[in-house]
Short mmCIF file of C-alpha atoms in Angstrom, two decimals:
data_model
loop_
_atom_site.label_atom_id
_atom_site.label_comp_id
_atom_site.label_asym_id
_atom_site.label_seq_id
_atom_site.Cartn_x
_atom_site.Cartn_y
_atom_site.Cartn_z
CA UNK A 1 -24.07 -26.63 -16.70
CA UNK A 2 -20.85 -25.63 -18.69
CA UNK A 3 -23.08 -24.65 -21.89
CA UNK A 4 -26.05 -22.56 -19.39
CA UNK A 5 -22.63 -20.04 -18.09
CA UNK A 6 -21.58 -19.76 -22.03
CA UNK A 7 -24.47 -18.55 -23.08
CA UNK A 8 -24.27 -15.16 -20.92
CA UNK A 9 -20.88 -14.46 -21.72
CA UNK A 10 -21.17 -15.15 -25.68
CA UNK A 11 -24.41 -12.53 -24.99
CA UNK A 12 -21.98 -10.31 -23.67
CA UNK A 13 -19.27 -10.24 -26.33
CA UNK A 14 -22.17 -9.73 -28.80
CA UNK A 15 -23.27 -7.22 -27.37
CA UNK A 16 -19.88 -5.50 -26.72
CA UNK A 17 -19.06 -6.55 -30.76
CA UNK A 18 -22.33 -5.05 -32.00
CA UNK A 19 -21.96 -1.60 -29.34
CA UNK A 20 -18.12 -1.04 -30.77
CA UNK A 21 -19.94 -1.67 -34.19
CA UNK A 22 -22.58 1.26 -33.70
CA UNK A 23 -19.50 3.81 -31.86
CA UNK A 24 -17.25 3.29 -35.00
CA UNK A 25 -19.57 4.19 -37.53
CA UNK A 26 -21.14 7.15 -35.03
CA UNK A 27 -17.98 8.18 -34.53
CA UNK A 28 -16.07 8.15 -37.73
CA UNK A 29 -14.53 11.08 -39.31
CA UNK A 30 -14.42 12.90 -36.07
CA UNK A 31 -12.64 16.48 -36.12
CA UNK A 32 -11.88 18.96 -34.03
CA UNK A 33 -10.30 22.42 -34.32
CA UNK A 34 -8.33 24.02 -31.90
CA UNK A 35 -8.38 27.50 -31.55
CA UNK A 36 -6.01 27.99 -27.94
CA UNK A 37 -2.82 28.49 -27.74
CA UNK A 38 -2.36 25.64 -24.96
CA UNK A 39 -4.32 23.70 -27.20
CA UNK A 40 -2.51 23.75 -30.14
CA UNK A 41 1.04 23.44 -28.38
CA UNK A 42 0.03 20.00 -26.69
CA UNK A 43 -1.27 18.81 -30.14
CA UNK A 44 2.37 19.97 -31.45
CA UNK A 45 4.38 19.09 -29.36
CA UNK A 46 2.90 16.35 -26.66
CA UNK A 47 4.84 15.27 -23.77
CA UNK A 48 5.71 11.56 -23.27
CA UNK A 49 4.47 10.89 -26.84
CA UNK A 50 6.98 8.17 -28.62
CA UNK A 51 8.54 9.64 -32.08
CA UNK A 52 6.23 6.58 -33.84
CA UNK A 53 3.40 7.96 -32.45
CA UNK A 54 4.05 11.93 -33.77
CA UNK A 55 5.30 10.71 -37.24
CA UNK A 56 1.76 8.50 -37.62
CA UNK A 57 -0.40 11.30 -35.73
CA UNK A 58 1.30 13.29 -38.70
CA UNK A 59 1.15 11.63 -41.89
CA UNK A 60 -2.71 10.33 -41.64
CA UNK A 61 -3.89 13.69 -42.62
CA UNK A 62 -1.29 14.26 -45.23
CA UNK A 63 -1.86 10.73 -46.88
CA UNK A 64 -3.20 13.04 -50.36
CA UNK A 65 -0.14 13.94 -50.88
CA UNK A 66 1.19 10.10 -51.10
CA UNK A 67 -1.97 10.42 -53.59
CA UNK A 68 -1.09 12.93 -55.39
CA UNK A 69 3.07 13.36 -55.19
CA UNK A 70 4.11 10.03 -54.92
CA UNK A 71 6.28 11.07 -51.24
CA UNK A 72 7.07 8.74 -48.90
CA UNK A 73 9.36 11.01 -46.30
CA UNK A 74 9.17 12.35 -43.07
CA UNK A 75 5.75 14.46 -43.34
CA UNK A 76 3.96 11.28 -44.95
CA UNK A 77 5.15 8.40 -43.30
CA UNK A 78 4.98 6.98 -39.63
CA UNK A 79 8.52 4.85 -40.32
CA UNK A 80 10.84 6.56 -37.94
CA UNK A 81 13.89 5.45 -40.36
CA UNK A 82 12.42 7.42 -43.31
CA UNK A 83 12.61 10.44 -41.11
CA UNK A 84 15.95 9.94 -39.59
CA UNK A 85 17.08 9.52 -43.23
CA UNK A 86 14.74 13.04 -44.29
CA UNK A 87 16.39 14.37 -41.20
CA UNK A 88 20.31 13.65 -42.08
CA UNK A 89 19.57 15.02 -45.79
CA UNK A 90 18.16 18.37 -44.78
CA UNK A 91 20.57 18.86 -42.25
CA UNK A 92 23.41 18.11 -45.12
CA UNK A 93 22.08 20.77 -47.71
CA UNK A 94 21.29 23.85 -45.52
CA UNK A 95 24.24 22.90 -42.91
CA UNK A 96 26.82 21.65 -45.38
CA UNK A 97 29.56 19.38 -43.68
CA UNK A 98 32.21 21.10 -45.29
CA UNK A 99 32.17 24.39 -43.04
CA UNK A 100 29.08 23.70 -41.09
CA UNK A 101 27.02 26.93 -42.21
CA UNK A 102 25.27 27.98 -45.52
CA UNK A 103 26.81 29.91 -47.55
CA UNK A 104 24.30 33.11 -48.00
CA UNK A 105 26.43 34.72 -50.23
CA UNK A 106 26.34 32.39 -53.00
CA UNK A 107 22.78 31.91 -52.44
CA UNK A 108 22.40 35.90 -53.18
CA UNK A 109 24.19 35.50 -56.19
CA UNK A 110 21.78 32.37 -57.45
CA UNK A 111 18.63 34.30 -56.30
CA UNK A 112 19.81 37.26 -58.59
CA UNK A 113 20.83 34.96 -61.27
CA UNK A 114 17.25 33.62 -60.78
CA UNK A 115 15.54 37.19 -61.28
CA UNK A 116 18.03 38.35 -64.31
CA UNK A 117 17.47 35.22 -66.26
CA UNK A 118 13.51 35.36 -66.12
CA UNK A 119 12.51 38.89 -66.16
CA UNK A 120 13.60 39.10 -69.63
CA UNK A 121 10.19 37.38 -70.31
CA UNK A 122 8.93 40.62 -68.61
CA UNK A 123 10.29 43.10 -70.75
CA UNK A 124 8.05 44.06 -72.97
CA UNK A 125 4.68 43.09 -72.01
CA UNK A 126 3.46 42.73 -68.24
CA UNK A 127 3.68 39.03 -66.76
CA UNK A 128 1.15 37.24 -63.89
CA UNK A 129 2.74 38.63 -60.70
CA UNK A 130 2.82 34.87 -59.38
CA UNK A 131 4.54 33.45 -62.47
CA UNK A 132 7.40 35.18 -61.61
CA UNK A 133 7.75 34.22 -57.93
CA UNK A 134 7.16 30.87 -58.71
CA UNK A 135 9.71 30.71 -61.16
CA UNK A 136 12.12 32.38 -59.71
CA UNK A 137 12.23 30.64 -56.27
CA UNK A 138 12.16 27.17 -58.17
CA UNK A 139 14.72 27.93 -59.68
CA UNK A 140 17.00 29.59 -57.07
CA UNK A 141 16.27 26.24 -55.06
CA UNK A 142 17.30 24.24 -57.46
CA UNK A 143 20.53 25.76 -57.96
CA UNK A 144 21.27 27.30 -54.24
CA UNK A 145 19.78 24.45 -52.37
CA UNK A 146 19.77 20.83 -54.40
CA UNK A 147 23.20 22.25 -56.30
CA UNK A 148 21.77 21.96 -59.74
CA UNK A 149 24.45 23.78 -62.45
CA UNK A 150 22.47 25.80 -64.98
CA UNK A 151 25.74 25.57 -66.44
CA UNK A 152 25.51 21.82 -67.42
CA UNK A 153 21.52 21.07 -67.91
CA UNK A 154 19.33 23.98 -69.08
CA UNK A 155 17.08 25.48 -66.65
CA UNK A 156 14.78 27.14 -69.34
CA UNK A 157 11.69 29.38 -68.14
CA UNK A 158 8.89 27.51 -69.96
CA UNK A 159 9.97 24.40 -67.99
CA UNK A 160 10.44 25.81 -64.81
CA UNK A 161 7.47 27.38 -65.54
CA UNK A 162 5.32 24.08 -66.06
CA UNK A 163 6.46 22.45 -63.59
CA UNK A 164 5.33 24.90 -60.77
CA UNK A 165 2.07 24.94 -62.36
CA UNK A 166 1.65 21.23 -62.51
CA UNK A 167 3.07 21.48 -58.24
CA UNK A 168 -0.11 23.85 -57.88
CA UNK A 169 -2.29 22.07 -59.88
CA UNK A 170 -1.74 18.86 -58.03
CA UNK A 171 -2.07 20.10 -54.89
CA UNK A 172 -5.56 21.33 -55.40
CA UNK A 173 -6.40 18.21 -56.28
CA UNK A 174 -4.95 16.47 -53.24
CA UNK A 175 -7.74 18.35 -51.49
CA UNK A 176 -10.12 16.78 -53.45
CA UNK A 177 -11.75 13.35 -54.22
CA UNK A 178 -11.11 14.62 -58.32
CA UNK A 179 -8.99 12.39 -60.47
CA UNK A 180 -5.82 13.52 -61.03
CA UNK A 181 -4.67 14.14 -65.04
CA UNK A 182 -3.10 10.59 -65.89
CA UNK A 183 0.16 12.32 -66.83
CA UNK A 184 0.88 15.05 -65.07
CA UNK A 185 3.09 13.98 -62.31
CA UNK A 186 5.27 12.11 -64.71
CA UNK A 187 5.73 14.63 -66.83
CA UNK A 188 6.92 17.11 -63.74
CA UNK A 189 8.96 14.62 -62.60
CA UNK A 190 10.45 13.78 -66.34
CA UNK A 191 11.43 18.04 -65.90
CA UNK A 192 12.72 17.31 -62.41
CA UNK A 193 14.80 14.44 -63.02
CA UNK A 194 16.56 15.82 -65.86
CA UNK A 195 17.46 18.63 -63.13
CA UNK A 196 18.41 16.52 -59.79
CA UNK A 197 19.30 13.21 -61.25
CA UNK A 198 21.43 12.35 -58.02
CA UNK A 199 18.18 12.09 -56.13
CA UNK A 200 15.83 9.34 -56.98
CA UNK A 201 12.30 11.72 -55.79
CA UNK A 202 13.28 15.34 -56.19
CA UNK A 203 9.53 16.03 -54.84
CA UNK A 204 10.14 14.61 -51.87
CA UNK A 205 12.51 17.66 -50.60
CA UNK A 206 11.57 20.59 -53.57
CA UNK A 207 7.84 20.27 -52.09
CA UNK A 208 8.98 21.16 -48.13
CA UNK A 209 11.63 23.64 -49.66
CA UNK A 210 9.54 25.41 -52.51
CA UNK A 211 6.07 24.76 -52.18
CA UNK A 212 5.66 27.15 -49.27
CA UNK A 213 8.39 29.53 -49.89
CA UNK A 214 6.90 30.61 -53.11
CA UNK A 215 4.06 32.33 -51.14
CA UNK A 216 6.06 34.05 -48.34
CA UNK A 217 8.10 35.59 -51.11
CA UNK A 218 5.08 36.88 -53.01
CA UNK A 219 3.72 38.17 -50.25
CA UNK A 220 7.20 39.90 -48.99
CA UNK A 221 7.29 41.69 -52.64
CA UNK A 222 3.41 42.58 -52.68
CA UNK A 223 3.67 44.32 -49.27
CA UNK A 224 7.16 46.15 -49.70
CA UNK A 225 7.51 47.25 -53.61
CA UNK A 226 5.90 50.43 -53.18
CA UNK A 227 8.23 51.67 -49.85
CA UNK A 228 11.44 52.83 -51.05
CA UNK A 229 13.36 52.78 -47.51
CA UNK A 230 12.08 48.71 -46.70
CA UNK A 231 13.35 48.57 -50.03
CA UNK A 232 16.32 49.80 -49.74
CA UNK A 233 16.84 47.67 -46.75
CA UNK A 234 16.57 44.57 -48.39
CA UNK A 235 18.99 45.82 -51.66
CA UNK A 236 21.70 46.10 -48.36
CA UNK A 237 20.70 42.46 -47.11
CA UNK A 238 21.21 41.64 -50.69
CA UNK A 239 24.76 42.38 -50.61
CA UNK A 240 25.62 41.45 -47.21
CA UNK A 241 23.19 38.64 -46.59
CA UNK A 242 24.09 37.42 -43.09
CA UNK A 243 22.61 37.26 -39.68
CA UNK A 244 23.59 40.64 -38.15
CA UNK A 245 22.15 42.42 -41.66
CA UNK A 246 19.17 40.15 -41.30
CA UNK A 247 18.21 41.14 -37.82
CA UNK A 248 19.22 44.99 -37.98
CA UNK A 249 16.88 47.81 -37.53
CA UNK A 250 17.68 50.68 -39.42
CA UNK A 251 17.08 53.71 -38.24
CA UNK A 252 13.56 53.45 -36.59
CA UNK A 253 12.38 50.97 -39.29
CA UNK A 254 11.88 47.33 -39.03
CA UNK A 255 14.65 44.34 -40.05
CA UNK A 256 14.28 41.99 -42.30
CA UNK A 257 13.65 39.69 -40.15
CA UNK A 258 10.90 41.32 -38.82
CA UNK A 259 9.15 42.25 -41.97
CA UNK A 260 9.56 37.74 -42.90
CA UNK A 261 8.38 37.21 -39.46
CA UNK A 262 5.60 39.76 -39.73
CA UNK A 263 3.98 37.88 -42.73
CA UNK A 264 4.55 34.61 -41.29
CA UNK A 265 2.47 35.93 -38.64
CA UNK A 266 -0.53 37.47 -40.36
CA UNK A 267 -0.73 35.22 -43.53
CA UNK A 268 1.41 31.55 -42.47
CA UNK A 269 2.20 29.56 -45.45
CA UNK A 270 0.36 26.14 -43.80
CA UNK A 271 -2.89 27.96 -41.75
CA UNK A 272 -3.91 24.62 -40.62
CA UNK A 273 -2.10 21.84 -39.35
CA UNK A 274 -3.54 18.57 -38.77
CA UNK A 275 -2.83 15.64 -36.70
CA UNK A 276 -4.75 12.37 -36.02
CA UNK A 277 -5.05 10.59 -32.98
CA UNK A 278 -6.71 7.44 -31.49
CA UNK A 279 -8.43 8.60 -28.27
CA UNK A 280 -10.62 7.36 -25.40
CA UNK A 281 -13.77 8.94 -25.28
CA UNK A 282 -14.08 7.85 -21.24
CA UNK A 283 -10.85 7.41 -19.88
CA UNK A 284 -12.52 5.92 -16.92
CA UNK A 285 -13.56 2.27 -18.15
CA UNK A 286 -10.85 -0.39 -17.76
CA UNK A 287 -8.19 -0.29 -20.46
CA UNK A 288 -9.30 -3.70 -22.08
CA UNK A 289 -12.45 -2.21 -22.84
CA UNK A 290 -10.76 1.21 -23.54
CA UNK A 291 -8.60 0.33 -25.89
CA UNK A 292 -11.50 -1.39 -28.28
CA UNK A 293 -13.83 1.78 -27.92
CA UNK A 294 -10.77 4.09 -29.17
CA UNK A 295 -12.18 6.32 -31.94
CA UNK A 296 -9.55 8.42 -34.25
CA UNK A 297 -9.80 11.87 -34.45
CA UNK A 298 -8.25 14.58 -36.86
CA UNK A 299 -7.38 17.31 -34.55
CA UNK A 300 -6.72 20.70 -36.39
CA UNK A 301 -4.73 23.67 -34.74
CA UNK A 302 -5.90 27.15 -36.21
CA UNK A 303 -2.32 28.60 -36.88
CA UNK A 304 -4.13 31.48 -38.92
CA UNK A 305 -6.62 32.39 -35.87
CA UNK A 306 -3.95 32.31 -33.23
CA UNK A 307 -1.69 34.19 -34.59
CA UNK A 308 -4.50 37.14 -35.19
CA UNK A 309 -5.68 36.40 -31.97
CA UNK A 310 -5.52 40.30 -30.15
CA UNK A 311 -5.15 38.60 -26.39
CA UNK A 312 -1.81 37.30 -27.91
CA UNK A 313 -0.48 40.21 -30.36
CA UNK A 314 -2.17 43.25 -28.51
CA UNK A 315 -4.51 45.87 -30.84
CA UNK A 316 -5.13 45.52 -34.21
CA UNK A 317 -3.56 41.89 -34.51
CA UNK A 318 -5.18 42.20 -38.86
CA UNK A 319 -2.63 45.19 -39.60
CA UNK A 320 0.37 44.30 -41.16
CA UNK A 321 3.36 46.08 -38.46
CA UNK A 322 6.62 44.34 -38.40
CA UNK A 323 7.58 47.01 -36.14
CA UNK A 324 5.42 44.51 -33.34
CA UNK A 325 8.35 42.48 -33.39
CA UNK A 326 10.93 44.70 -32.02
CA UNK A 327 12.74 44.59 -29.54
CA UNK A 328 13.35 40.52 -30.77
CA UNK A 329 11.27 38.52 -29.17
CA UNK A 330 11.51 35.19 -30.99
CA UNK A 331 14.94 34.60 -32.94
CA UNK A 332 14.79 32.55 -36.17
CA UNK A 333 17.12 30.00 -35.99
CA UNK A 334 15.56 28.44 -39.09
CA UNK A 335 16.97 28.09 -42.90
CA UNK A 336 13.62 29.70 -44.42
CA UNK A 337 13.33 32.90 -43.39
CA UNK A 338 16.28 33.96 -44.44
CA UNK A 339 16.05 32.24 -48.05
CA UNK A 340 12.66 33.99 -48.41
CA UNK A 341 14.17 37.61 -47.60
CA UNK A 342 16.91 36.50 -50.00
CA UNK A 343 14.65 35.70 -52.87
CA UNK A 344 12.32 38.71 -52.47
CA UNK A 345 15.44 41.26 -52.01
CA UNK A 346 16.55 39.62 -55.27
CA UNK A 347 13.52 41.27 -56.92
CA UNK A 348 13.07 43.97 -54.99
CA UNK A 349 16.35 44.96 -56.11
CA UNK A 350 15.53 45.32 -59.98
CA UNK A 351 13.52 48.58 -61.05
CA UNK A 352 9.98 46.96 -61.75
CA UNK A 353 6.66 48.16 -62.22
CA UNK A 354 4.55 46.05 -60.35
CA UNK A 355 0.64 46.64 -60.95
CA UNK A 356 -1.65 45.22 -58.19
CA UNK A 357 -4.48 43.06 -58.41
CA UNK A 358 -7.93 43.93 -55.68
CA UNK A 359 -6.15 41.34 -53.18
CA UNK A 360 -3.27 39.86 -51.99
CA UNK A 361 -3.25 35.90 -53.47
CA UNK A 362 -1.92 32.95 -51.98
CA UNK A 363 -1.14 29.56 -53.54
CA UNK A 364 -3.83 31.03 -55.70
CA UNK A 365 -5.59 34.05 -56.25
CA UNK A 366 -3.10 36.90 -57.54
CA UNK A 367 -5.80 38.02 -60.47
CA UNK A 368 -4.84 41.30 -61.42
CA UNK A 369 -1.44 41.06 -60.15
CA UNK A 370 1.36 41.60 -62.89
CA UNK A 371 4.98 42.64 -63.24
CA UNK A 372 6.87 44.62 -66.09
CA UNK A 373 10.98 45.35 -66.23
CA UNK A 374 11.22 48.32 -66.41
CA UNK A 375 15.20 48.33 -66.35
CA UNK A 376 15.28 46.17 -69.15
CA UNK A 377 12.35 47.41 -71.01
CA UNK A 378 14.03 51.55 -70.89
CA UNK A 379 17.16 49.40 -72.32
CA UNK A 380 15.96 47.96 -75.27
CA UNK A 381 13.92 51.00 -76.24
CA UNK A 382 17.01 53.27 -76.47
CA UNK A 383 19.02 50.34 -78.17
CA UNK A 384 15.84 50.73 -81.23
#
């Protein structure tokens, strides 16, 4: 009797083994983009979701960069320590304990630093418009940010210079199932070592720092060289580069922070974000069977689309109009902003002439695009 009642439950978990089976592999892979604004805020910031569960729902989709960096902090791992530890770091570099607030002064004095030891390679002959930015806000993060002394270990431009190329390089590849060149991550991080030797992965905080920045400040300079008042706007943010400067409006033009948040808006940094989550397909079947018909699913939230969406930011959400943003409506309290402005004031304070390529680039894509001193350049010529 006891074997004839086995035999229809043992038919049952087969079946229930070999349906699961058949779901998995029907179902793997699965992604969805999000294109709402209610949308994408749930998937960013879900209520009554444990920290675990947002650090994993993060890092799946940015395990290439564990592939290709090496990282193991806060944006690629689900270990709620190695955040907390990410966390308390940041917090100490842009919030120093000392006085509690950045010092933006000194950090207008490294980006200039930045710009006056570099452009030299520009004096005589043109250089790629994105060399320059890259270079230059590498470097003025390694000195204003991670406290690196030019003075004591030699920040030289062909270095710098590889090593943003070899960031760039790698990242493409991260997108990619391509092998990655056998050496080039050591030899970045041989470069970055010799820099920060106090931290054992420099990569894992000049990547969140630099690797974006670089863009919004080539951007800031490609849209603003060629109008003498923005310009001169940024020159006085320059010298007084604090919050009320940052925010002001002169005359009936648009702040600083307007113009940053402007191109944050119509060409962000990250476009896409990404997070992956086990879900149940019919939330009505009993949790013991819900739980082993989960399927995982890379949800992706359209930053770029939203933010040109025109139900959101009225007519003609493609133009570029920082003047959209006035009166304030959303304050940055962030570090970012304001070390972009910094950095692009920096070179939007020399006399350059800047020749533009067909379109505006992004982590690639400036073709065309170069830059020539021309202070430096009219200096040597009357020194011959």
């Amino acid at each position: 009797m006891y074997p004839q009642a086995t035999c229809p439950l043992l038919l049952i978990f087969f079946v229930l083994f070999m349906l699961k089976k058949v779901y998995r592999s029907m179902n793997s892979n699965l992604q969805s983009q999000l294109t709402t604004l209610l949308d994408i805020h749930e998937l960013l910031a879900p209520a009554g979701t444990s920290l675990f569960s947002q650090l994993e729902a993060r890092a799946a989709p940015n395990v290439r960069l564990v592939r290709a960096f090496d990282i193991h902090n806060t944006f690629t791992s689900a270990d709620p320590s190695i955040h907390a530890v990410f966390v308390k770091k940041t917090k100490s570099l842009i919030s120093p304990p000392s006085n509690n607030s950045f010092d933006w002064l000194r950090f207008s004095h490294v980006a200039v630093d930045a710009i006056s030891a570099y452009l030299p390679n520009a004096m005589l002959a043109p250089v790629a418009f994105d060399t320059v930015m890259r270079t230059v806000t590498l470097r003025t993060i390694l000195v204003g940010l991670l406290g690196v002394d030019p003075s004591e270990v030699d920040i030289d431009f062909p270095a710098v210079d590889f090593v943003t190329r070899g960031i760039n390089e790698l990242w493409r590849l991260s997108k990619t199932t391509s092998a990655l060149p056998p050496n080039l991550l050591s030899e970045v991080n041989e470069h970055l070592r010799h820099w920060v030797s106090d931290v054992p992965n420099p990569l894992e905080f000049i990547i969140p720092a630099y690797e974006t920045m670089w863009r919004v400040v080539a951007l800031t300079v490609a849209l603003t060289h060629s109008d003498a008042k923005t310009r001169e706007n940024f020159r006085d943010y320059l010298e007084q580069p604090f919050l009320e400067r940052f925010r002001h409006f002169p005359h009936s033009g648009p702040s600083v922070e307007a113009i940053i948040q402007e191109i944050l808006r119509l060409y962000p940094p990250t476009r896409h974000i990404s997070r992956t989550i086990a879900e149940i397909p019919v939330p009505s079947v009993p949790s013991f069977l819900g739980c082993r018909f989960s399927r995982t699913v890379t949800k992706v939230a359209d930053i770029e689309t939203i933010q040109r969406d025109a139900s959101v930011w009225g007519a003609f959400p493609h133009v570029f109009d920082p003047m959209r943003h006035h009166p304030e409506r959303c304050v940055a309290q962030h570090w970012a902003p304001q070390a972009a402005a910094i950095i692009a004031a920096a070179i939007l304070g020399r006399e350059l002439e800047i020749v533009e390529g067909e379109k505006l680039g992004g982590r690639e894509g400036w073709e065309g695009w170069t830059i020539r001193d021309i202070d430096d350049a009219q200096s040597a010529s009357r020194m011959d």
